[in-house]
Amino acid sequence: MVQLRKVHGSENHFFLLDQTTLDQQLNDDELSALAQQVTNPDTGILDGADGVLVVNSSNHANVLGQMRVINADGSEASMCGNGLRTVSRYLAEKNHTNQFKVETLTADLQVSRQNDLAASVPAFSVEISPVRFKPADFPFTNLGDGALIDQPVPALAPGLNFTAIAVPNPHLISFVDEETMNGPLLGELGARLNGANDYFPDGVNVSFAQILGKNQLFVRTYERGVGFTNACGTGMSATSLAFAMVHPNVGQFDHTISVYNPGGMVKTKVHQSDDRYWIDLIGNATETHLIDVNEEELHNANVTTETASIQETSEEAAYLKFVDQLPKVSAIAVKK
Ligand SMILES: N[C@@H](CCC[C@H](N)C(=O)O)C(=O)O
């Protein structure tokens, strides 16, 4: 038997698989098939999820493990902010330490345990970097030769300005009013740019943000490889950076920014030193279920209510209590 975990950061849900506990690691095709099966609410368990977080060992100095991120559609992402918090918690508890680095596809990132957000709501801070702006880093085409920072792009949506930031997974951001936030445009644009299109050949995570006040945002994201999500950690981090760059009168570098999302709230802090930008993302790392399953069922992408034994923790009740006392800043409901 091996144990999967169902985890979330701001209700951005994942299954976490520690490959170091397996007799034989899953190969890339098996990981992709498992992600597509187990995250699908119709074929998987526990109403599905947005992806699978894979923990591997790392041979880098001062690093406790490696995280890989497999989206619900089986594609691999270079980074996942909400996922990194839950992987950090898992590695912290496994290794009895609260400050360390985690290897990701492009960088070893600093993580640390923070004070609980509320009773039984553990929290972690994770570094979001490297930050990139060049079209080749996304990639994007047909949107000019240089970086896209607060520019009108009528071909995408007349009347809106867009900023493109890779952290290093790709994000396209627009600051919008409440009516646009609640309307159909985000879903339409997200679906369009994540199908065959002339601008983002590898797809892109699309976020709309509403400025709520000084250092306060509401962010909603249509994720590449997923669709609408309750929260996207890298999306909220990239949007916080865009906030400080594009709206410096209300979004400040080196100050805590509260970022509300349909699944709750995180804090971010954006930093710049010379040409380098990075973001601290701080939020919950919640474990909702422990799932025992035979290793063979993972290799066969067959994790179902028949093959797995599922035990619920009490952490979701604590998380919902925490969310309940947050200010109600949006009418957008949490996705189940
Ligand atoms: N939800 C994640 C981002 C997951 C990856 C994304 N779908 C991509 O393909 O880039 C987060 O919390 O950052």
mmCIF file of C-alpha atoms and ligand atoms in Angstrom:
data_model
loop_
_atom_site.group_PDB
_atom_site.id
_atom_site.type_symbol
_atom_site.label_atom_id
_atom_site.label_comp_id
_atom_site.label_asym_id
_atom_site.label_seq_id
_atom_site.Cartn_x
_atom_site.Cartn_y
_atom_site.Cartn_z
ATOM 1 C CA MET A 1 0.000 0.000 0.000
ATOM 2 C CA VAL A 2 1.117 3.558 -0.642
ATOM 3 C CA GLN A 3 -0.458 6.795 0.519
ATOM 4 C CA LEU A 4 -1.681 9.640 -1.661
ATOM 5 C CA ARG A 5 -2.817 12.875 -0.066
ATOM 6 C CA LYS A 6 -5.560 15.247 -1.194
ATOM 7 C CA VAL A 7 -4.329 18.761 -0.447
ATOM 8 C CA HIS A 8 -5.184 22.347 -1.283
ATOM 9 C CA GLY A 9 -3.975 25.921 -1.180
ATOM 10 C CA SER A 10 -6.922 28.361 -1.355
ATOM 11 C CA GLU A 11 -9.106 25.436 -2.564
ATOM 12 C CA ASN A 12 -6.772 24.850 -5.535
ATOM 13 C CA HIS A 13 -6.902 21.062 -5.079
ATOM 14 C CA PHE A 14 -4.268 18.450 -5.858
ATOM 15 C CA PHE A 15 -3.373 14.854 -5.216
ATOM 16 C CA LEU A 16 0.130 14.632 -3.762
ATOM 17 C CA LEU A 17 2.198 11.563 -4.630
ATOM 18 C CA ASP A 18 5.566 10.951 -2.961
ATOM 19 C CA GLN A 19 7.399 8.801 -5.469
ATOM 20 C CA THR A 20 10.196 8.077 -2.991
ATOM 21 C CA THR A 21 7.773 5.747 -1.168
ATOM 22 C CA LEU A 22 7.171 3.577 -4.264
ATOM 23 C CA ASP A 23 8.935 0.339 -5.220
ATOM 24 C CA GLN A 24 9.074 1.624 -8.784
ATOM 25 C CA GLN A 25 8.571 5.265 -9.825
ATOM 26 C CA LEU A 26 5.903 6.085 -12.390
ATOM 27 C CA ASN A 27 7.302 7.077 -15.786
ATOM 28 C CA ASP A 28 6.139 10.295 -17.479
ATOM 29 C CA ASP A 29 3.386 8.591 -19.489
ATOM 30 C CA GLU A 30 2.084 6.914 -16.334
ATOM 31 C CA LEU A 31 2.121 10.225 -14.426
ATOM 32 C CA SER A 32 0.192 11.933 -17.213
ATOM 33 C CA ALA A 33 -2.385 9.107 -17.364
ATOM 34 C CA LEU A 34 -2.757 9.067 -13.567
ATOM 35 C CA ALA A 35 -3.318 12.833 -13.452
ATOM 36 C CA GLN A 36 -6.000 12.656 -16.157
ATOM 37 C CA GLN A 37 -7.770 9.752 -14.409
ATOM 38 C CA VAL A 38 -7.653 10.717 -10.751
ATOM 39 C CA THR A 39 -8.361 14.459 -11.186
ATOM 40 C CA ASN A 40 -11.407 13.866 -13.372
ATOM 41 C CA PRO A 41 -14.539 14.090 -11.174
ATOM 42 C CA ASP A 42 -16.198 11.371 -13.316
ATOM 43 C CA THR A 43 -13.371 8.808 -13.284
ATOM 44 C CA GLY A 44 -11.378 9.721 -10.180
ATOM 45 C CA ILE A 45 -12.088 10.255 -6.498
ATOM 46 C CA LEU A 46 -13.167 13.056 -4.168
ATOM 47 C CA ASP A 47 -14.663 15.298 -6.909
ATOM 48 C CA GLY A 48 -11.339 15.348 -8.786
ATOM 49 C CA ALA A 49 -8.688 18.066 -8.540
ATOM 50 C CA ASP A 50 -6.700 20.575 -10.594
ATOM 51 C CA GLY A 51 -3.589 18.425 -10.845
ATOM 52 C CA VAL A 52 -1.117 15.989 -9.300
ATOM 53 C CA LEU A 53 1.932 17.135 -7.324
ATOM 54 C CA VAL A 54 4.773 14.672 -7.607
ATOM 55 C CA VAL A 55 7.465 14.605 -4.920
ATOM 56 C CA ASN A 56 10.823 13.117 -5.941
ATOM 57 C CA SER A 57 14.161 13.084 -4.174
ATOM 58 C CA SER A 58 16.690 15.796 -5.037
ATOM 59 C CA ASN A 59 20.461 15.717 -5.063
ATOM 60 C CA HIS A 60 20.836 19.530 -4.910
ATOM 61 C CA ALA A 61 22.512 21.096 -1.870
ATOM 62 C CA ASN A 62 20.153 22.207 0.965
ATOM 63 C CA VAL A 63 17.140 20.887 -0.941
ATOM 64 C CA LEU A 64 14.699 18.441 0.692
ATOM 65 C CA GLY A 65 12.937 17.213 -2.424
ATOM 66 C CA GLN A 66 11.828 17.920 -5.960
ATOM 67 C CA MET A 67 8.300 18.961 -6.982
ATOM 68 C CA ARG A 68 6.815 18.238 -10.393
ATOM 69 C CA VAL A 69 3.373 19.545 -11.366
ATOM 70 C CA ILE A 70 1.079 17.590 -13.659
ATOM 71 C CA ASN A 71 -2.029 19.512 -14.737
ATOM 72 C CA ALA A 72 -5.459 17.849 -14.883
ATOM 73 C CA ASP A 73 -5.114 17.399 -18.665
ATOM 74 C CA GLY A 74 -1.822 15.474 -18.204
ATOM 75 C CA SER A 75 0.481 18.316 -19.329
ATOM 76 C CA GLU A 76 3.399 19.342 -17.109
ATOM 77 C CA ALA A 77 3.728 22.861 -15.656
ATOM 78 C CA SER A 78 7.050 24.410 -14.677
ATOM 79 C CA MET A 79 5.687 25.790 -11.396
ATOM 80 C CA CYS A 80 2.721 25.825 -9.050
ATOM 81 C CA GLY A 81 2.572 28.267 -6.143
ATOM 82 C CA ASN A 82 -0.364 26.807 -4.203
ATOM 83 C CA GLY A 83 1.008 23.327 -4.813
ATOM 84 C CA LEU A 84 4.481 24.283 -3.584
ATOM 85 C CA ARG A 85 3.019 25.335 -0.218
ATOM 86 C CA THR A 86 1.432 21.914 0.264
ATOM 87 C CA VAL A 87 4.577 20.087 -0.881
ATOM 88 C CA SER A 88 6.573 22.266 1.538
ATOM 89 C CA ARG A 89 4.300 21.269 4.396
ATOM 90 C CA TYR A 90 4.609 17.590 3.438
ATOM 91 C CA LEU A 91 8.421 17.758 3.296
ATOM 92 C CA ALA A 92 8.616 19.862 6.490
ATOM 93 C CA GLU A 93 6.636 17.277 8.458
ATOM 94 C CA LYS A 94 8.476 14.341 6.907
ATOM 95 C CA ASN A 95 11.895 15.839 7.689
ATOM 96 C CA HIS A 96 11.035 17.734 10.904
ATOM 97 C CA THR A 97 12.316 21.081 9.664
ATOM 98 C CA ASN A 98 10.642 24.380 8.862
ATOM 99 C CA GLN A 99 12.961 26.194 6.466
ATOM 100 C CA PHE A 100 14.552 24.670 3.389
ATOM 101 C CA LYS A 101 14.558 24.645 -0.410
ATOM 102 C CA VAL A 102 12.482 22.650 -2.874
ATOM 103 C CA GLU A 103 13.732 21.831 -6.368
ATOM 104 C CA THR A 104 11.318 22.761 -9.157
ATOM 105 C CA LEU A 105 11.724 22.412 -12.912
ATOM 106 C CA THR A 106 13.689 25.665 -13.269
ATOM 107 C CA ALA A 107 14.913 26.695 -9.809
ATOM 108 C CA ASP A 108 15.511 25.646 -6.202
ATOM 109 C CA LEU A 109 13.032 27.762 -4.223
ATOM 110 C CA GLN A 110 13.203 28.873 -0.595
ATOM 111 C CA VAL A 111 10.209 27.879 1.553
ATOM 112 C CA SER A 112 9.373 28.287 5.243
ATOM 113 C CA ARG A 113 6.627 27.490 7.724
ATOM 114 C CA GLN A 114 4.680 30.552 8.926
ATOM 115 C CA ASN A 115 2.305 31.075 11.838
ATOM 116 C CA ASP A 116 -0.970 29.204 11.309
ATOM 117 C CA LEU A 117 -3.590 31.381 9.582
ATOM 118 C CA ALA A 118 -6.094 30.166 12.192
ATOM 119 C CA ALA A 119 -6.481 27.114 14.446
ATOM 120 C CA SER A 120 -5.557 24.027 12.380
ATOM 121 C CA VAL A 121 -4.842 26.085 9.238
ATOM 122 C CA PRO A 122 -1.091 25.604 8.656
ATOM 123 C CA ALA A 123 0.616 28.181 6.456
ATOM 124 C CA PHE A 124 3.793 28.314 4.377
ATOM 125 C CA SER A 125 5.667 31.017 2.521
ATOM 126 C CA VAL A 126 7.172 30.047 -0.832
ATOM 127 C CA GLU A 127 9.484 31.924 -3.154
ATOM 128 C CA ILE A 128 8.073 32.547 -6.625
ATOM 129 C CA SER A 129 10.888 33.041 -9.149
ATOM 130 C CA PRO A 130 12.492 33.396 -11.664
ATOM 131 C CA VAL A 131 10.414 36.212 -13.163
ATOM 132 C CA ARG A 132 10.616 36.757 -16.921
ATOM 133 C CA PHE A 133 9.017 39.098 -19.437
ATOM 134 C CA LYS A 134 10.491 38.256 -22.858
ATOM 135 C CA PRO A 135 8.111 36.806 -25.482
ATOM 136 C CA ALA A 136 10.397 33.774 -25.931
ATOM 137 C CA ASP A 137 9.973 32.880 -22.247
ATOM 138 C CA PHE A 138 6.230 32.192 -22.580
ATOM 139 C CA PRO A 139 6.306 31.885 -25.607
ATOM 140 C CA PHE A 140 4.018 34.449 -27.211
ATOM 141 C CA THR A 141 3.909 35.786 -30.775
ATOM 142 C CA ASN A 142 2.056 38.446 -32.787
ATOM 143 C CA LEU A 143 1.883 40.753 -29.738
ATOM 144 C CA GLY A 144 4.904 42.958 -30.538
ATOM 145 C CA ASP A 145 8.615 42.263 -30.175
ATOM 146 C CA GLY A 146 9.167 43.160 -26.533
ATOM 147 C CA ALA A 147 7.596 42.664 -23.129
ATOM 148 C CA LEU A 148 3.859 43.221 -22.770
ATOM 149 C CA ILE A 149 3.319 45.561 -19.827
ATOM 150 C CA ASP A 150 -0.056 47.246 -19.387
ATOM 151 C CA GLN A 151 -0.745 47.458 -23.112
ATOM 152 C CA PRO A 152 -4.036 47.512 -24.952
ATOM 153 C CA VAL A 153 -4.410 44.369 -27.096
ATOM 154 C CA PRO A 154 -7.664 44.775 -29.054
ATOM 155 C CA ALA A 155 -7.124 41.387 -30.723
ATOM 156 C CA LEU A 156 -7.523 39.747 -27.301
ATOM 157 C CA ALA A 157 -10.164 41.998 -25.754
ATOM 158 C CA PRO A 158 -11.004 45.532 -26.880
ATOM 159 C CA GLY A 159 -10.851 48.040 -24.029
ATOM 160 C CA LEU A 160 -8.582 45.994 -21.741
ATOM 161 C CA ASN A 161 -4.855 46.391 -21.056
ATOM 162 C CA PHE A 162 -2.710 43.292 -20.590
ATOM 163 C CA THR A 163 0.540 42.416 -18.822
ATOM 164 C CA ALA A 164 2.440 39.176 -19.511
ATOM 165 C CA ILE A 165 4.659 37.771 -16.734
ATOM 166 C CA ALA A 166 6.258 34.316 -16.552
ATOM 167 C CA VAL A 167 7.138 33.114 -13.017
ATOM 168 C CA PRO A 168 8.353 31.019 -14.874
ATOM 169 C CA ASN A 169 5.003 29.487 -15.936
ATOM 170 C CA PRO A 170 3.205 31.919 -18.224
ATOM 171 C CA HIS A 171 0.565 34.399 -17.029
ATOM 172 C CA LEU A 172 -1.497 37.000 -18.854
ATOM 173 C CA ILE A 173 -3.064 39.577 -16.546
ATOM 174 C CA SER A 174 -5.641 42.320 -16.891
ATOM 175 C CA PHE A 175 -7.011 44.703 -14.262
ATOM 176 C CA VAL A 176 -10.771 44.895 -14.774
ATOM 177 C CA ASP A 177 -13.921 46.353 -13.235
ATOM 178 C CA GLU A 178 -16.454 44.312 -11.260
ATOM 179 C CA GLU A 179 -18.792 43.845 -14.220
ATOM 180 C CA THR A 180 -16.021 42.391 -16.407
ATOM 181 C CA MET A 181 -14.840 40.196 -13.523
ATOM 182 C CA ASN A 182 -18.322 38.715 -13.196
ATOM 183 C CA GLY A 183 -18.988 38.457 -16.954
ATOM 184 C CA PRO A 184 -18.141 35.731 -19.519
ATOM 185 C CA LEU A 185 -14.929 37.281 -20.959
ATOM 186 C CA LEU A 186 -12.380 35.504 -18.737
ATOM 187 C CA GLY A 187 -13.818 32.085 -19.591
ATOM 188 C CA GLU A 188 -13.964 32.907 -23.306
ATOM 189 C CA LEU A 189 -10.431 34.342 -23.459
ATOM 190 C CA GLY A 190 -8.963 31.541 -21.312
ATOM 191 C CA ALA A 191 -10.531 28.861 -23.505
ATOM 192 C CA ARG A 192 -9.423 30.659 -26.688
ATOM 193 C CA LEU A 193 -5.776 31.127 -25.636
ATOM 194 C CA ASN A 194 -5.522 27.543 -24.423
ATOM 195 C CA GLY A 195 -6.732 26.060 -27.691
ATOM 196 C CA ALA A 196 -5.131 26.502 -31.128
ATOM 197 C CA ASN A 197 -4.486 30.247 -31.327
ATOM 198 C CA ASP A 198 -2.167 32.823 -32.957
ATOM 199 C CA TYR A 199 -0.681 34.262 -29.754
ATOM 200 C CA PHE A 200 0.240 31.690 -27.089
ATOM 201 C CA PRO A 201 1.196 28.445 -28.853
ATOM 202 C CA ASP A 202 1.777 26.614 -25.533
ATOM 203 C CA GLY A 203 -1.276 28.167 -23.846
ATOM 204 C CA VAL A 204 -1.266 30.631 -20.956
ATOM 205 C CA ASN A 205 -2.830 31.086 -17.513
ATOM 206 C CA VAL A 206 -5.185 34.074 -17.735
ATOM 207 C CA SER A 207 -6.015 36.166 -14.647
ATOM 208 C CA PHE A 208 -8.428 39.046 -14.185
ATOM 209 C CA ALA A 209 -7.836 41.251 -11.146
ATOM 210 C CA GLN A 210 -9.965 43.829 -9.378
ATOM 211 C CA ILE A 211 -8.238 46.463 -7.269
ATOM 212 C CA LEU A 212 -10.038 46.538 -3.906
ATOM 213 C CA GLY A 213 -7.897 49.196 -2.220
ATOM 214 C CA LYS A 214 -4.313 49.888 -1.193
ATOM 215 C CA ASN A 215 -2.392 46.598 -1.397
ATOM 216 C CA GLN A 216 -5.611 44.632 -1.845
ATOM 217 C CA LEU A 217 -6.707 42.608 -4.854
ATOM 218 C CA PHE A 218 -9.273 40.047 -5.904
ATOM 219 C CA VAL A 219 -7.898 37.650 -8.551
ATOM 220 C CA ARG A 220 -9.646 34.986 -10.604
ATOM 221 C CA THR A 221 -7.738 32.683 -12.960
ATOM 222 C CA TYR A 222 -8.499 30.477 -15.946
ATOM 223 C CA GLU A 223 -5.642 27.980 -15.790
ATOM 224 C CA ARG A 224 -3.796 26.354 -18.641
ATOM 225 C CA GLY A 225 -4.406 22.601 -18.540
ATOM 226 C CA VAL A 226 -7.237 22.982 -16.030
ATOM 227 C CA GLY A 227 -9.864 25.683 -16.779
ATOM 228 C CA PHE A 228 -11.363 27.839 -14.020
ATOM 229 C CA THR A 229 -9.656 27.259 -10.684
ATOM 230 C CA ASN A 230 -10.520 28.544 -7.216
ATOM 231 C CA ALA A 231 -7.059 30.103 -7.000
ATOM 232 C CA CYS A 232 -3.752 30.040 -8.839
ATOM 233 C CA GLY A 233 -0.740 30.779 -6.628
ATOM 234 C CA THR A 234 1.617 31.744 -9.431
ATOM 235 C CA GLY A 235 -1.239 33.747 -11.014
ATOM 236 C CA MET A 236 -1.799 35.726 -7.796
ATOM 237 C CA SER A 237 1.963 36.249 -7.455
ATOM 238 C CA ALA A 238 2.395 37.458 -11.051
ATOM 239 C CA THR A 239 -0.682 39.679 -10.659
ATOM 240 C CA SER A 240 0.748 41.201 -7.457
ATOM 241 C CA LEU A 241 3.918 42.079 -9.349
ATOM 242 C CA ALA A 242 1.872 43.602 -12.188
ATOM 243 C CA PHE A 243 -0.100 45.554 -9.529
ATOM 244 C CA ALA A 244 3.075 47.108 -8.090
ATOM 245 C CA MET A 245 4.533 47.835 -11.550
ATOM 246 C CA VAL A 246 1.407 49.201 -13.227
ATOM 247 C CA HIS A 247 -0.489 50.758 -10.294
ATOM 248 C CA PRO A 248 2.300 51.969 -7.958
ATOM 249 C CA ASN A 249 -0.073 54.392 -6.219
ATOM 250 C CA VAL A 250 -1.994 51.431 -4.696
ATOM 251 C CA GLY A 251 0.267 48.391 -5.115
ATOM 252 C CA GLN A 252 3.596 48.614 -3.270
ATOM 253 C CA PHE A 253 6.830 46.688 -3.504
ATOM 254 C CA ASP A 254 8.040 45.184 -0.183
ATOM 255 C CA HIS A 255 4.614 45.595 1.469
ATOM 256 C CA THR A 256 2.160 42.816 2.237
ATOM 257 C CA ILE A 257 -0.548 42.578 -0.399
ATOM 258 C CA SER A 258 -3.787 40.741 0.487
ATOM 259 C CA VAL A 259 -4.977 38.737 -2.504
ATOM 260 C CA TYR A 260 -8.538 37.422 -2.250
ATOM 261 C CA ASN A 261 -9.639 34.645 -4.584
ATOM 262 C CA PRO A 262 -12.756 32.459 -4.945
ATOM 263 C CA GLY A 263 -11.174 29.903 -2.576
ATOM 264 C CA GLY A 264 -9.995 32.235 0.184
ATOM 265 C CA MET A 265 -7.070 34.618 0.573
ATOM 266 C CA VAL A 266 -3.279 34.652 0.383
ATOM 267 C CA LYS A 267 -0.655 37.293 1.140
ATOM 268 C CA THR A 268 2.080 38.264 -1.282
ATOM 269 C CA LYS A 269 5.142 40.499 -1.097
ATOM 270 C CA VAL A 270 6.840 41.585 -4.304
ATOM 271 C CA HIS A 271 10.522 42.450 -4.393
ATOM 272 C CA GLN A 272 12.973 43.984 -6.846
ATOM 273 C CA SER A 273 16.736 44.125 -6.656
ATOM 274 C CA ASP A 274 18.419 45.609 -9.741
ATOM 275 C CA ASP A 275 16.936 43.684 -12.677
ATOM 276 C CA ARG A 276 15.697 40.772 -10.583
ATOM 277 C CA TYR A 277 12.129 40.401 -9.333
ATOM 278 C CA TRP A 278 10.738 37.779 -6.961
ATOM 279 C CA ILE A 279 7.601 37.276 -4.924
ATOM 280 C CA ASP A 280 6.841 35.689 -1.549
ATOM 281 C CA LEU A 281 3.526 33.818 -1.592
ATOM 282 C CA ILE A 282 2.070 33.064 1.855
ATOM 283 C CA GLY A 283 -1.050 31.008 2.431
ATOM 284 C CA ASN A 284 -2.640 27.838 3.713
ATOM 285 C CA ALA A 285 -1.328 24.332 3.094
ATOM 286 C CA THR A 286 -4.262 22.090 3.917
ATOM 287 C CA GLU A 287 -4.440 18.272 3.874
ATOM 288 C CA THR A 288 -8.032 17.124 3.509
ATOM 289 C CA HIS A 289 -7.723 13.368 2.851
ATOM 290 C CA LEU A 290 -5.302 10.454 3.203
ATOM 291 C CA ILE A 291 -5.755 7.850 0.485
ATOM 292 C CA ASP A 292 -4.343 4.318 0.695
ATOM 293 C CA VAL A 293 -3.992 2.468 -2.579
ATOM 294 C CA ASN A 294 -1.936 -0.374 -4.037
ATOM 295 C CA GLU A 295 1.044 0.892 -6.027
ATOM 296 C CA GLU A 296 -0.153 -1.131 -9.037
ATOM 297 C CA GLU A 297 -3.324 1.011 -9.264
ATOM 298 C CA LEU A 298 -1.131 4.124 -9.631
ATOM 299 C CA HIS A 299 0.823 2.528 -12.505
ATOM 300 C CA ASN A 300 -2.508 1.535 -14.102
ATOM 301 C CA ALA A 301 -4.155 4.954 -13.532
ATOM 302 C CA ASN A 302 -6.965 3.269 -11.637
ATOM 303 C CA VAL A 303 -7.507 5.152 -8.377
ATOM 304 C CA THR A 304 -11.239 4.845 -7.691
ATOM 305 C CA THR A 305 -13.553 4.505 -4.717
ATOM 306 C CA GLU A 306 -13.350 0.723 -5.307
ATOM 307 C CA THR A 307 -9.540 0.487 -5.343
ATOM 308 C CA ALA A 308 -8.657 3.139 -2.745
ATOM 309 C CA SER A 309 -9.385 3.542 0.934
ATOM 310 C CA ILE A 310 -10.055 7.178 1.843
ATOM 311 C CA GLN A 311 -9.805 8.827 5.236
ATOM 312 C CA GLU A 312 -10.905 12.430 5.760
ATOM 313 C CA THR A 313 -8.961 14.757 8.087
ATOM 314 C CA SER A 314 -10.621 17.543 10.099
ATOM 315 C CA GLU A 315 -8.654 20.293 8.329
ATOM 316 C CA GLU A 316 -11.279 21.358 5.783
ATOM 317 C CA ALA A 317 -13.716 22.343 8.536
ATOM 318 C CA ALA A 318 -10.986 24.503 10.098
ATOM 319 C CA TYR A 319 -10.145 26.060 6.722
ATOM 320 C CA LEU A 320 -13.799 26.891 5.985
ATOM 321 C CA LYS A 321 -14.087 28.535 9.411
ATOM 322 C CA PHE A 322 -11.054 30.679 8.519
ATOM 323 C CA VAL A 323 -12.604 31.660 5.150
ATOM 324 C CA ASP A 324 -15.911 32.464 6.815
ATOM 325 C CA GLN A 325 -14.395 35.326 8.807
ATOM 326 C CA LEU A 326 -12.739 36.932 5.748
ATOM 327 C CA PRO A 327 -14.389 40.035 4.255
ATOM 328 C CA LYS A 328 -16.825 39.081 1.468
ATOM 329 C CA VAL A 329 -15.235 40.804 -1.520
ATOM 330 C CA SER A 330 -16.749 38.936 -4.466
ATOM 331 C CA ALA A 331 -19.870 37.140 -5.589
ATOM 332 C CA ILE A 332 -17.886 34.436 -7.423
ATOM 333 C CA ALA A 333 -18.655 31.099 -5.812
ATOM 334 C CA VAL A 334 -16.076 28.478 -4.910
ATOM 335 C CA LYS A 335 -15.807 25.667 -7.507
ATOM 336 C CA LYS A 336 -16.527 22.243 -5.980
HETATM 337 N N1 LIG B 1 -2.384 26.295 -9.820
HETATM 338 C C1 LIG B 1 -1.019 26.547 -9.971
HETATM 339 C C2 LIG B 1 -0.478 26.656 -11.350
HETATM 340 C C3 LIG B 1 -0.528 25.293 -12.039
HETATM 341 C C4 LIG B 1 0.159 25.290 -13.359
HETATM 342 C C5 LIG B 1 -0.602 25.974 -14.455
HETATM 343 N N2 LIG B 1 -1.856 25.330 -14.749
HETATM 344 C C6 LIG B 1 0.297 26.002 -15.708
HETATM 345 O O1 LIG B 1 0.117 25.176 -16.622
HETATM 346 O O2 LIG B 1 1.169 26.869 -15.755
HETATM 347 C C7 LIG B 1 -0.507 27.588 -9.009
HETATM 348 O O3 LIG B 1 -1.021 27.626 -7.877
HETATM 349 O O4 LIG B 1 0.449 28.299 -9.306
#
